[in-house]
Short mmCIF file of C-alpha atoms in Angstrom, two decimals:
data_model
loop_
_atom_site.label_atom_id
_atom_site.label_comp_id
_atom_site.label_asym_id
_atom_site.label_seq_id
_atom_site.Cartn_x
_atom_site.Cartn_y
_atom_site.Cartn_z
CA MET A 1 -102.33 19.03 36.37
CA LEU A 2 -100.34 21.95 37.53
CA PRO A 3 -99.59 23.07 41.17
CA LEU A 4 -100.21 26.42 42.59
CA ILE A 5 -96.64 26.87 43.42
CA ASP A 6 -93.73 25.87 40.86
CA VAL A 7 -92.08 22.75 42.07
CA CYS A 8 -88.82 21.23 40.99
CA ILE A 9 -86.76 18.22 41.54
CA ALA A 10 -84.31 19.34 44.19
CA GLY A 11 -82.34 15.96 44.21
CA TRP A 12 -82.32 12.43 42.71
CA GLY A 13 -80.72 9.08 43.57
CA SER A 14 -80.92 5.55 42.58
CA TYR A 15 -79.72 2.16 43.71
CA ILE A 16 -79.26 -1.11 41.66
CA PRO A 17 -78.08 -4.19 43.56
CA LEU A 18 -74.83 -5.73 42.74
CA TYR A 19 -75.93 -8.98 41.46
CA ARG A 20 -77.07 -10.08 37.91
CA ILE A 21 -78.42 -13.07 36.32
CA THR A 22 -78.51 -13.57 32.40
CA VAL A 23 -81.51 -14.62 30.49
CA GLU A 24 -79.43 -17.49 29.15
CA GLU A 25 -78.79 -18.77 32.63
CA ILE A 26 -82.54 -18.65 33.37
CA ALA A 27 -83.43 -20.26 29.86
CA LYS A 28 -81.01 -23.13 30.41
CA VAL A 29 -82.63 -24.14 33.61
CA TRP A 30 -86.15 -24.28 32.05
CA GLY A 31 -85.22 -25.54 28.71
CA LYS A 32 -86.34 -22.39 26.86
CA SER A 33 -84.56 -20.34 24.30
CA ALA A 34 -82.92 -17.14 25.37
CA LYS A 35 -83.36 -15.76 21.90
CA HIS A 36 -86.86 -14.63 22.24
CA PHE A 37 -86.00 -12.43 25.48
CA LYS A 38 -82.66 -11.15 23.99
CA ASP A 39 -83.72 -10.53 20.33
CA GLU A 40 -87.27 -9.61 20.70
CA LEU A 41 -87.87 -8.34 24.40
CA LEU A 42 -84.33 -6.84 24.30
CA ILE A 43 -83.43 -8.18 27.85
CA ASP A 44 -79.85 -9.35 28.41
CA GLU A 45 -79.70 -9.73 32.09
CA LYS A 46 -81.60 -8.45 35.26
CA ALA A 47 -80.57 -7.16 38.60
CA ILE A 48 -81.20 -9.15 41.76
CA ALA A 49 -81.16 -8.15 45.33
CA GLY A 50 -78.66 -9.78 47.55
CA GLN A 51 -79.57 -11.89 50.42
CA ASP A 52 -79.66 -9.04 52.73
CA GLU A 53 -81.55 -6.64 50.75
CA ASP A 54 -85.11 -5.88 50.23
CA VAL A 55 -87.23 -2.64 49.22
CA SER A 56 -86.47 -0.93 52.51
CA THR A 57 -82.72 -1.11 51.96
CA ILE A 58 -82.98 -0.29 48.27
CA ALA A 59 -85.07 2.65 49.10
CA VAL A 60 -82.85 3.92 51.87
CA GLU A 61 -79.77 3.82 49.58
CA ALA A 62 -81.54 5.57 46.87
CA ALA A 63 -83.01 8.08 49.48
CA LYS A 64 -79.50 8.74 50.85
CA ASN A 65 -78.07 9.50 47.34
CA ALA A 66 -81.05 11.92 46.63
CA LEU A 67 -80.45 13.71 49.89
CA ARG A 68 -76.77 14.13 49.00
CA ARG A 69 -77.64 15.63 45.64
CA ALA A 70 -80.50 17.83 47.23
CA CYS A 71 -77.85 19.28 49.81
CA ILE A 72 -80.76 19.62 52.48
CA SER A 73 -81.20 18.33 56.04
CA PRO A 74 -83.54 15.19 56.09
CA LYS A 75 -85.43 17.02 58.73
CA ARG A 76 -86.79 19.29 56.05
CA LEU A 77 -88.51 16.49 54.23
CA GLY A 78 -92.22 16.84 55.04
CA ALA A 79 -93.22 13.62 53.46
CA VAL A 80 -91.61 10.31 52.55
CA PHE A 81 -93.62 8.04 50.08
CA VAL A 82 -92.38 4.53 49.04
CA GLY A 83 -94.16 3.03 45.92
CA SER A 84 -93.74 -0.73 45.62
CA GLU A 85 -95.42 -3.84 45.10
CA SER A 86 -92.84 -5.87 47.21
CA LYS A 87 -93.15 -4.67 50.46
CA PRO A 88 -91.11 -6.45 53.16
CA TYR A 89 -94.16 -6.38 55.60
CA ALA A 90 -97.72 -6.86 54.47
CA VAL A 91 -98.78 -4.56 57.42
CA LYS A 92 -96.17 -2.12 58.58
CA PRO A 93 -95.02 0.83 56.38
CA THR A 94 -91.76 0.74 54.51
CA GLY A 95 -91.98 4.59 54.72
CA THR A 96 -91.34 4.73 58.39
CA ILE A 97 -88.27 2.43 58.00
CA VAL A 98 -86.94 4.70 55.26
CA ALA A 99 -87.77 7.82 57.04
CA GLU A 100 -85.95 6.64 60.37
CA ALA A 101 -83.00 5.47 58.51
CA ILE A 102 -82.47 8.69 56.76
CA ASP A 103 -83.21 10.73 59.97
CA ALA A 104 -86.27 12.39 58.62
CA THR A 105 -88.50 11.39 61.55
CA PRO A 106 -90.60 12.22 63.44
CA ARG A 107 -92.26 15.40 61.99
CA VAL A 108 -93.01 13.80 58.55
CA LEU A 109 -95.80 12.15 56.61
CA ALA A 110 -94.81 8.54 55.58
CA ALA A 111 -96.87 6.14 53.54
CA ASP A 112 -96.63 3.38 51.14
CA LEU A 113 -98.30 3.39 47.72
CA GLU A 114 -99.10 0.47 45.44
CA PHE A 115 -100.10 0.49 41.75
CA ALA A 116 -98.15 -2.30 40.29
CA CYS A 117 -95.35 -0.59 38.19
CA LYS A 118 -96.67 2.97 38.56
CA ALA A 119 -96.38 3.51 42.28
CA GLY A 120 -93.13 5.46 42.00
CA THR A 121 -94.72 8.19 39.86
CA GLU A 122 -97.79 8.14 42.04
CA CYS A 123 -95.54 9.11 44.93
CA LEU A 124 -94.14 11.93 42.64
CA GLN A 125 -97.68 13.13 42.01
CA CYS A 126 -98.38 12.98 45.78
CA CYS A 127 -95.34 15.03 46.66
CA THR A 128 -95.94 17.50 43.66
CA GLY A 129 -99.52 18.09 45.31
CA LEU A 130 -98.17 18.69 48.74
CA VAL A 131 -95.21 20.65 47.85
CA GLY A 132 -97.12 22.66 45.11
CA SER A 133 -99.85 23.68 47.59
CA GLY A 134 -97.36 24.95 50.24
CA MET A 135 -98.25 22.23 52.76
CA ILE A 136 -94.69 20.90 52.83
CA GLU A 137 -91.30 22.38 51.98
CA TYR A 138 -89.82 19.12 50.54
CA GLY A 139 -91.10 15.67 49.72
CA MET A 140 -89.51 12.52 48.77
CA ALA A 141 -90.98 10.24 46.14
CA ILE A 142 -89.45 6.67 45.98
CA GLY A 143 -90.20 3.95 43.53
CA ALA A 144 -88.45 0.59 44.45
CA ASP A 145 -89.13 -3.07 43.97
CA THR A 146 -87.62 -6.68 44.27
CA ALA A 147 -90.01 -7.93 41.51
CA GLN A 148 -91.35 -11.29 41.74
CA GLY A 149 -91.57 -13.54 38.88
CA ALA A 150 -92.76 -17.22 39.08
CA PRO A 151 -89.94 -19.84 38.29
CA ALA A 152 -90.30 -20.59 34.41
CA ASP A 153 -92.84 -17.92 33.91
CA ALA A 154 -92.08 -15.23 31.27
CA LEU A 155 -91.79 -12.72 34.19
CA GLU A 156 -88.87 -14.40 35.56
CA PHE A 157 -86.62 -13.29 32.70
CA SER A 158 -87.39 -9.69 33.28
CA ALA A 159 -88.43 -9.09 37.16
CA GLY A 160 -85.50 -7.00 38.47
CA CYS A 161 -84.60 -5.23 41.66
CA GLY A 162 -83.73 -1.59 42.22
CA GLY A 163 -85.14 1.88 42.69
CA THR A 164 -84.94 5.60 42.75
CA ALA A 165 -85.75 8.58 44.98
CA LEU A 166 -86.83 12.00 43.98
CA ILE A 167 -86.81 14.98 46.12
CA VAL A 168 -89.54 17.56 45.14
CA GLY A 169 -89.11 21.19 46.36
CA GLN A 170 -90.60 24.50 45.94
CA LYS A 171 -88.53 26.06 43.07
CA LYS A 172 -88.29 29.45 44.76
CA LYS A 173 -86.99 28.03 47.81
CA THR A 174 -84.65 25.38 46.52
CA LYS A 175 -80.98 26.08 46.07
CA ASP A 176 -79.75 24.85 42.66
CA PRO A 177 -83.06 23.43 41.31
CA VAL A 178 -82.38 20.42 39.14
CA ALA A 179 -85.55 20.22 36.92
CA THR A 180 -88.78 22.21 36.82
CA LEU A 181 -92.08 20.52 36.45
CA GLU A 182 -94.05 21.90 33.55
CA GLY A 183 -97.05 19.94 34.15
CA SER A 184 -98.53 16.25 34.63
CA VAL A 185 -101.46 13.94 33.89
CA SER A 186 -102.78 10.76 35.28
CA TYR A 187 -104.88 8.40 33.24
CA VAL A 188 -106.44 5.25 34.86
CA THR A 189 -109.05 2.60 34.07
CA ASP A 190 -110.00 -0.80 35.54
CA THR A 191 -108.11 -3.05 33.23
CA PRO A 192 -107.18 -6.30 34.94
CA ASP A 193 -103.97 -7.20 32.89
CA PHE A 194 -101.78 -8.18 35.85
CA TRP A 195 -102.45 -8.82 39.51
CA ARG A 196 -101.40 -10.63 42.64
CA ARG A 197 -103.91 -12.02 45.18
CA PRO A 198 -103.22 -11.85 48.96
CA LYS A 199 -100.88 -14.50 50.29
CA LYS A 200 -99.61 -15.39 46.87
CA GLU A 201 -95.89 -15.33 46.27
CA TYR A 202 -95.97 -14.42 42.37
CA PRO A 203 -98.09 -12.41 40.40
CA SER A 204 -100.47 -13.53 37.56
CA HIS A 205 -101.08 -11.92 34.28
CA ALA A 206 -103.31 -12.03 31.24
CA GLU A 207 -100.47 -12.89 28.70
CA ALA A 208 -100.85 -10.70 25.55
CA PHE A 209 -103.65 -8.64 27.09
CA THR A 210 -100.96 -6.92 29.05
CA GLY A 211 -99.86 -5.17 25.81
CA GLU A 212 -102.53 -3.36 23.62
CA PRO A 213 -105.26 -2.67 25.98
CA ALA A 214 -103.14 -2.11 29.01
CA TYR A 215 -99.59 -0.82 28.42
CA PHE A 216 -100.12 0.83 25.10
CA THR A 217 -103.54 2.24 25.66
CA HIS A 218 -102.59 3.92 28.89
CA THR A 219 -99.14 5.06 27.98
CA VAL A 220 -100.23 6.46 24.75
CA SER A 221 -103.38 8.18 26.04
CA ALA A 222 -101.55 9.73 29.09
CA SER A 223 -98.83 11.01 26.77
CA LYS A 224 -101.19 12.52 24.31
CA MET A 225 -103.09 14.09 27.07
CA LEU A 226 -100.00 15.76 28.50
CA PHE A 227 -98.97 16.98 25.02
CA GLU A 228 -102.35 18.45 24.57
CA GLU A 229 -102.58 20.21 27.91
CA LEU A 230 -98.94 21.63 27.47
CA SER A 231 -99.29 22.26 23.79
CA LEU A 232 -96.09 20.31 23.17
CA LYS A 233 -95.04 17.63 20.80
CA PRO A 234 -92.57 14.79 20.89
CA SER A 235 -89.92 16.89 18.97
CA ASP A 236 -90.02 19.39 21.76
CA PHE A 237 -88.19 16.91 24.13
CA LYS A 238 -84.59 16.12 24.39
CA HIS A 239 -85.23 12.97 26.26
CA ALA A 240 -88.18 10.58 26.87
CA VAL A 241 -88.57 7.95 29.53
CA PHE A 242 -91.21 5.11 29.24
CA HIS A 243 -92.07 2.35 31.71
CA GLN A 244 -89.91 -0.71 30.62
CA PRO A 245 -91.46 -3.96 31.18
CA ASN A 246 -89.06 -5.13 28.16
CA GLY A 247 -87.27 -3.29 25.65
CA LYS A 248 -89.78 -3.80 22.99
CA PHE A 249 -92.86 -2.07 24.62
CA PRO A 250 -91.16 1.46 25.17
CA ILE A 251 -89.51 1.41 21.78
CA ARG A 252 -92.88 0.67 20.14
CA ALA A 253 -94.91 3.20 22.29
CA ALA A 254 -92.11 5.95 21.41
CA LYS A 255 -92.30 5.28 17.85
CA TYR A 256 -95.99 5.41 17.70
CA LEU A 257 -96.12 8.69 19.57
CA GLY A 258 -93.41 10.12 17.19
CA PHE A 259 -90.27 9.98 19.36
CA LYS A 260 -86.91 9.03 17.74
CA ARG A 261 -84.75 6.39 19.22
CA GLU A 262 -81.98 8.74 20.21
CA GLN A 263 -84.54 10.46 22.53
CA ILE A 264 -85.25 7.36 24.66
CA ASP A 265 -81.70 5.68 24.69
CA ALA A 266 -80.53 7.52 27.76
CA GLY A 267 -83.40 6.30 29.92
CA LEU A 268 -83.73 2.76 28.46
CA LEU A 269 -82.22 0.51 31.10
CA VAL A 270 -84.28 -2.62 30.88
CA PRO A 271 -81.65 -4.47 28.73
CA SER A 272 -78.95 -4.44 31.56
CA ILE A 273 -81.13 -4.53 34.84
CA GLY A 274 -84.44 -5.83 33.76
CA ASN A 275 -87.93 -4.45 34.87
CA LEU A 276 -87.78 -2.43 38.16
CA TYR A 277 -91.47 -2.24 38.45
CA SER A 278 -92.36 0.57 40.57
CA GLY A 279 -88.72 1.89 40.07
CA SER A 280 -88.58 1.30 36.41
CA SER A 281 -89.64 4.58 34.74
CA ILE A 282 -88.23 6.85 37.53
CA THR A 283 -84.90 4.99 37.35
CA GLY A 284 -84.85 5.83 33.64
CA PHE A 285 -85.61 9.22 34.59
CA SER A 286 -82.82 9.37 37.07
CA ALA A 287 -80.48 8.01 34.31
CA VAL A 288 -81.46 10.85 32.17
CA LEU A 289 -80.84 13.40 34.89
CA ASP A 290 -77.30 11.96 35.18
CA VAL A 291 -76.68 13.14 31.55
CA ALA A 292 -79.07 15.88 30.83
CA LYS A 293 -77.86 19.38 30.14
CA PRO A 294 -79.44 22.71 31.51
CA GLY A 295 -82.51 23.75 29.07
CA ASP A 296 -83.21 20.13 28.10
CA ARG A 297 -86.86 19.14 28.22
CA ILE A 298 -87.57 15.68 29.74
CA PHE A 299 -90.81 13.54 29.13
CA LEU A 300 -91.49 10.81 31.63
CA VAL A 301 -94.53 8.34 31.38
CA SER A 302 -95.01 5.37 33.61
CA PHE A 303 -97.38 2.52 33.47
CA GLY A 304 -98.79 0.46 36.07
CA SER A 305 -101.06 -2.63 35.50
CA GLY A 306 -104.56 -2.50 36.98
CA ALA A 307 -104.03 -0.03 35.01
CA GLY A 308 -102.85 3.55 34.54
CA SER A 309 -100.18 5.90 33.53
CA ASP A 310 -98.73 9.11 34.91
CA ALA A 311 -96.98 11.59 32.39
CA PHE A 312 -94.68 14.49 33.31
CA SER A 313 -92.80 17.22 31.49
CA PHE A 314 -89.74 18.68 33.06
CA THR A 315 -87.20 21.27 31.92
CA VAL A 316 -83.66 20.96 33.24
CA ASP A 317 -82.07 23.75 35.35
CA ASP A 318 -78.63 24.95 35.81
CA GLY A 319 -78.52 23.54 39.27
CA ILE A 320 -78.12 19.97 37.81
CA LEU A 321 -74.41 20.59 37.14
CA ALA A 322 -73.44 21.38 40.63
CA LYS A 323 -75.36 18.17 42.10
CA ARG A 324 -74.67 15.58 39.52
CA ASP A 325 -71.36 14.32 41.02
CA LEU A 326 -72.65 14.37 44.57
CA ALA A 327 -73.96 10.52 44.41
CA PRO A 328 -73.18 7.66 42.20
CA THR A 329 -74.91 7.66 38.80
CA VAL A 330 -77.24 4.92 37.54
CA GLU A 331 -74.56 3.83 35.10
CA ARG A 332 -72.10 3.51 37.80
CA TYR A 333 -74.44 1.07 39.70
CA ILE A 334 -75.05 -0.89 36.37
CA GLU A 335 -71.29 -1.21 35.64
CA ARG A 336 -70.87 -2.43 39.20
CA LYS A 337 -72.12 -6.12 38.80
CA LYS A 338 -71.37 -9.58 39.71
CA ASN A 339 -73.07 -12.39 37.60
CA VAL A 340 -74.44 -15.36 39.65
CA ASP A 341 -75.93 -18.76 38.53
CA TYR A 342 -79.40 -19.86 38.93
CA ALA A 343 -78.79 -21.81 42.12
CA ILE A 344 -77.39 -18.55 43.82
CA TYR A 345 -80.10 -16.40 42.27
CA ALA A 346 -82.74 -18.97 43.65
CA LYS A 347 -81.26 -18.73 47.04
CA TYR A 348 -81.09 -14.92 47.06
CA ARG A 349 -84.53 -14.53 45.71
CA ARG A 350 -85.98 -17.14 48.24
CA LYS A 351 -86.98 -19.59 45.55
CA ILE A 352 -85.69 -22.44 47.41
CA VAL A 353 -88.31 -23.40 50.07
CA VAL A 354 -86.57 -25.10 53.16
CA MET B 1 -83.69 -10.07 69.81
CA SER B 2 -86.84 -8.92 71.40
CA VAL B 3 -88.70 -6.03 69.67
CA PRO B 4 -88.14 -3.51 72.56
CA ARG B 5 -84.44 -4.29 72.52
CA TYR B 6 -84.15 -3.97 68.74
CA TRP B 7 -86.07 -0.76 68.83
CA ARG B 8 -83.97 0.65 71.58
CA ASN B 9 -80.93 -0.11 69.76
CA MET B 10 -82.09 1.35 66.31
CA PRO B 11 -80.20 4.58 66.54
CA LYS B 12 -76.70 3.01 66.82
CA ARG B 13 -77.48 0.03 64.68
CA GLU B 14 -79.40 1.72 61.81
CA LYS B 15 -77.65 5.23 61.97
CA LEU B 16 -74.31 4.83 63.70
CA GLU B 17 -75.32 7.24 66.40
CA SER B 18 -72.89 7.26 69.23
CA LYS B 19 -71.44 9.65 71.91
CA LYS B 20 -68.14 11.58 71.79
CA CYS B 21 -66.13 12.66 75.05
CA GLU B 22 -66.32 16.45 75.39
CA LYS B 23 -63.20 16.29 77.38
CA CYS B 24 -60.73 14.11 75.49
CA GLY B 25 -62.51 13.76 72.19
CA HIS B 26 -62.58 9.88 72.27
CA VAL B 27 -65.48 8.14 70.49
CA ASP B 28 -66.70 4.86 71.73
CA PHE B 29 -69.00 2.65 69.67
CA PRO B 30 -71.31 1.26 70.95
CA PRO B 31 -71.93 4.48 72.99
CA ARG B 32 -71.12 4.12 76.81
CA ALA B 33 -72.25 5.92 79.79
CA ARG B 34 -68.75 7.08 80.44
CA CYS B 35 -65.67 7.63 78.17
CA LEU B 36 -63.57 4.47 78.19
CA LYS B 37 -60.34 6.50 77.68
CA CYS B 38 -60.62 9.05 80.33
CA GLY B 39 -63.67 8.18 82.38
CA SER B 40 -65.64 11.52 81.85
CA ASP B 41 -69.40 11.38 81.77
CA ALA B 42 -69.36 14.71 79.57
CA LEU B 43 -70.47 12.97 76.26
CA ILE B 44 -72.16 14.71 73.48
CA PRO B 45 -74.31 13.03 70.56
CA TYR B 46 -72.08 12.09 67.56
CA THR B 47 -72.77 10.32 64.40
CA LEU B 48 -69.85 8.11 63.06
CA PRO B 49 -68.58 8.88 59.60
CA ASP B 50 -69.70 6.52 56.67
CA ARG B 51 -66.33 5.57 55.22
CA GLY B 52 -63.28 3.70 56.35
CA LYS B 53 -60.94 0.87 55.73
CA LEU B 54 -60.86 -2.68 56.85
CA THR B 55 -58.26 -3.47 59.41
CA SER B 56 -59.13 -6.98 60.25
CA PHE B 57 -61.70 -9.76 59.35
CA THR B 58 -62.88 -13.24 59.77
CA ILE B 59 -65.07 -15.44 57.56
CA VAL B 60 -67.87 -16.93 59.25
CA ARG B 61 -68.69 -20.48 58.10
CA SER B 62 -70.36 -21.92 61.12
CA ALA B 63 -73.01 -19.27 62.04
CA PRO B 64 -75.14 -18.70 65.22
CA LYS B 65 -78.73 -19.33 65.27
CA GLY B 66 -80.56 -17.17 62.74
CA PHE B 67 -77.64 -16.67 60.32
CA GLU B 68 -77.26 -20.21 59.18
CA LYS B 69 -78.46 -19.44 55.70
CA MET B 70 -76.02 -16.44 55.19
CA THR B 71 -72.89 -18.39 55.53
CA PRO B 72 -70.19 -17.81 54.53
CA TYR B 73 -70.12 -14.16 55.45
CA VAL B 74 -67.38 -11.61 56.58
CA LEU B 75 -67.22 -9.98 59.92
CA GLY B 76 -64.69 -7.24 60.05
CA VAL B 77 -63.11 -4.42 62.17
CA VAL B 78 -63.48 -1.15 60.11
CA GLU B 79 -61.24 1.97 60.96
CA LEU B 80 -63.51 4.74 60.03
CA ILE B 81 -62.01 8.13 58.72
CA ASP B 82 -62.37 9.53 62.27
CA ARG B 83 -60.16 6.62 63.53
CA THR B 84 -63.13 4.99 65.54
CA LEU B 85 -62.94 1.17 65.10
CA ILE B 86 -66.28 -0.69 64.74
CA THR B 87 -66.99 -4.38 64.35
CA VAL B 88 -69.39 -4.78 61.70
CA GLN B 89 -70.62 -7.27 58.82
CA ILE B 90 -69.05 -6.70 55.44
CA THR B 91 -71.46 -7.38 52.60
CA ASP B 92 -71.46 -7.37 48.65
CA VAL B 93 -68.07 -9.11 48.67
CA ASP B 94 -66.92 -12.60 48.04
CA PRO B 95 -64.99 -13.83 51.10
CA SER B 96 -62.11 -14.72 48.87
CA ASP B 97 -61.77 -11.03 47.62
CA VAL B 98 -61.69 -9.51 51.10
CA ALA B 99 -58.24 -7.60 51.81
CA ILE B 100 -56.96 -5.67 54.74
CA GLY B 101 -56.89 -2.06 53.84
CA MET B 102 -59.88 -2.09 51.37
CA PRO B 103 -61.85 0.97 51.28
CA LEU B 104 -65.36 0.51 52.61
CA GLU B 105 -68.52 2.49 52.87
CA SER B 106 -71.59 2.04 55.21
CA VAL B 107 -74.67 0.63 53.74
CA PHE B 108 -78.34 -0.04 55.34
CA ARG B 109 -78.96 -3.88 55.10
CA LYS B 110 -81.22 -6.55 56.55
CA VAL B 111 -79.42 -8.42 59.33
CA CYS B 112 -82.02 -11.19 60.10
CA GLU B 113 -85.59 -11.99 60.49
CA ASP B 114 -87.57 -13.38 63.30
CA GLY B 115 -89.02 -16.11 61.44
CA ASP B 116 -91.87 -15.64 59.01
CA CYS B 117 -94.04 -13.75 61.41
CA GLY B 118 -91.60 -11.63 63.49
CA ILE B 119 -89.89 -8.29 62.73
CA ILE B 120 -87.08 -7.79 60.15
CA GLU B 121 -83.91 -6.46 61.76
CA TYR B 122 -82.06 -3.84 59.80
CA ALA B 123 -78.56 -2.45 60.55
CA ILE B 124 -75.57 -0.72 59.10
CA LYS B 125 -73.07 -3.03 57.36
CA PHE B 126 -70.06 -2.00 55.33
CA ARG B 127 -69.25 -2.83 51.70
CA PRO B 128 -66.46 -1.99 49.10
CA ALA B 129 -66.86 1.68 48.22
CA VAL B 130 -68.92 2.27 45.14
#
């Protein structure tokens, strides 16, 4: 897919909460071994939202950081999309909360999207369409989650909190474009690998079925479709970012496609913050923008259960250098941390029912 | 807090929107109908800065209704970089680590919830600068 008008990333910003819990701490409570999660799934600890945080607050901080880097008035945003599977309200848009908090209201389109872990890049596709057709000047795409994992379930070891906002603009009208979109594809099928039914607190999953027919089929297929459409190959990219439910999956998918380990390192965040679900792949992308150089080509592919993948190719522009230091980097947020024990984690994540 | 009252207070609670006296330059927060310093009613819209330093604080261990599960939490008086003083909750900090003079920045956070069925209230808090 290619928009009629060239679009670019005009600004980017992320947010990772302060608190962390290690896989050892979770394993200790449930009598499990941390070794599997550390050595095979490559997760050391995960980020958890504080008691006064939710997807709205995470999205607002990421959005403010993106606006700082975009150097535009929030009134120029024509759309604010929030992708999440942990909306604070079942009915009431997170998009309006974010749009109001960043002062983008009232002349703005605001909506929430859900597609398991793929909702962040869905927002990016929507913004690309609106900006690339000339309907709006700038659009904000946010992927954020306070991911749920049932106590003792494998997901509890990886489900993290955090998110990223990307501001998409028309390249010709954007001062100091950060990265230009070369093209994108979306690949979806009805594959029930992971789901959460209404009124249920925690998601369910089909165990190993989440791997081969779900994550790998969709991620690899979308990637190959994009390479074919743009006549590109893995070696043409400086950086590659994959959805990161754990460390094992993206490394294996990257290797299968022909990427080298050094191409995915900058965007591989799951060992230190866990799986940010809707925020996972785009926060990896944000971390890559924090270090990328003008001329670099970046590959981004998401995955959302249910299932589908969006794949993108960007080339980095000179404007990235002027904007990088205008907001905290992902690395800065990862360094800023405080580890808590399971009791505090259970309180913060509302696992204690009073 | 009722839904209409929360909604009316959103500009000042969520965006620190206030008024500045056109005559003497004084800023009141929350905004007033008249300047508390010179009494003028010539006030213009003004958004408070997002950075400041802690000038005083207390640790709340016995909380009012709706905040019981948040204890202990820190309430502080922050002197913003424009010298305006605001009373606000300090978050992302262990009460034992709070210190007068610490640099702070504003952050959008959840304040409380009206039970399981009511609205979620958000507001600006301050935290140690990232």
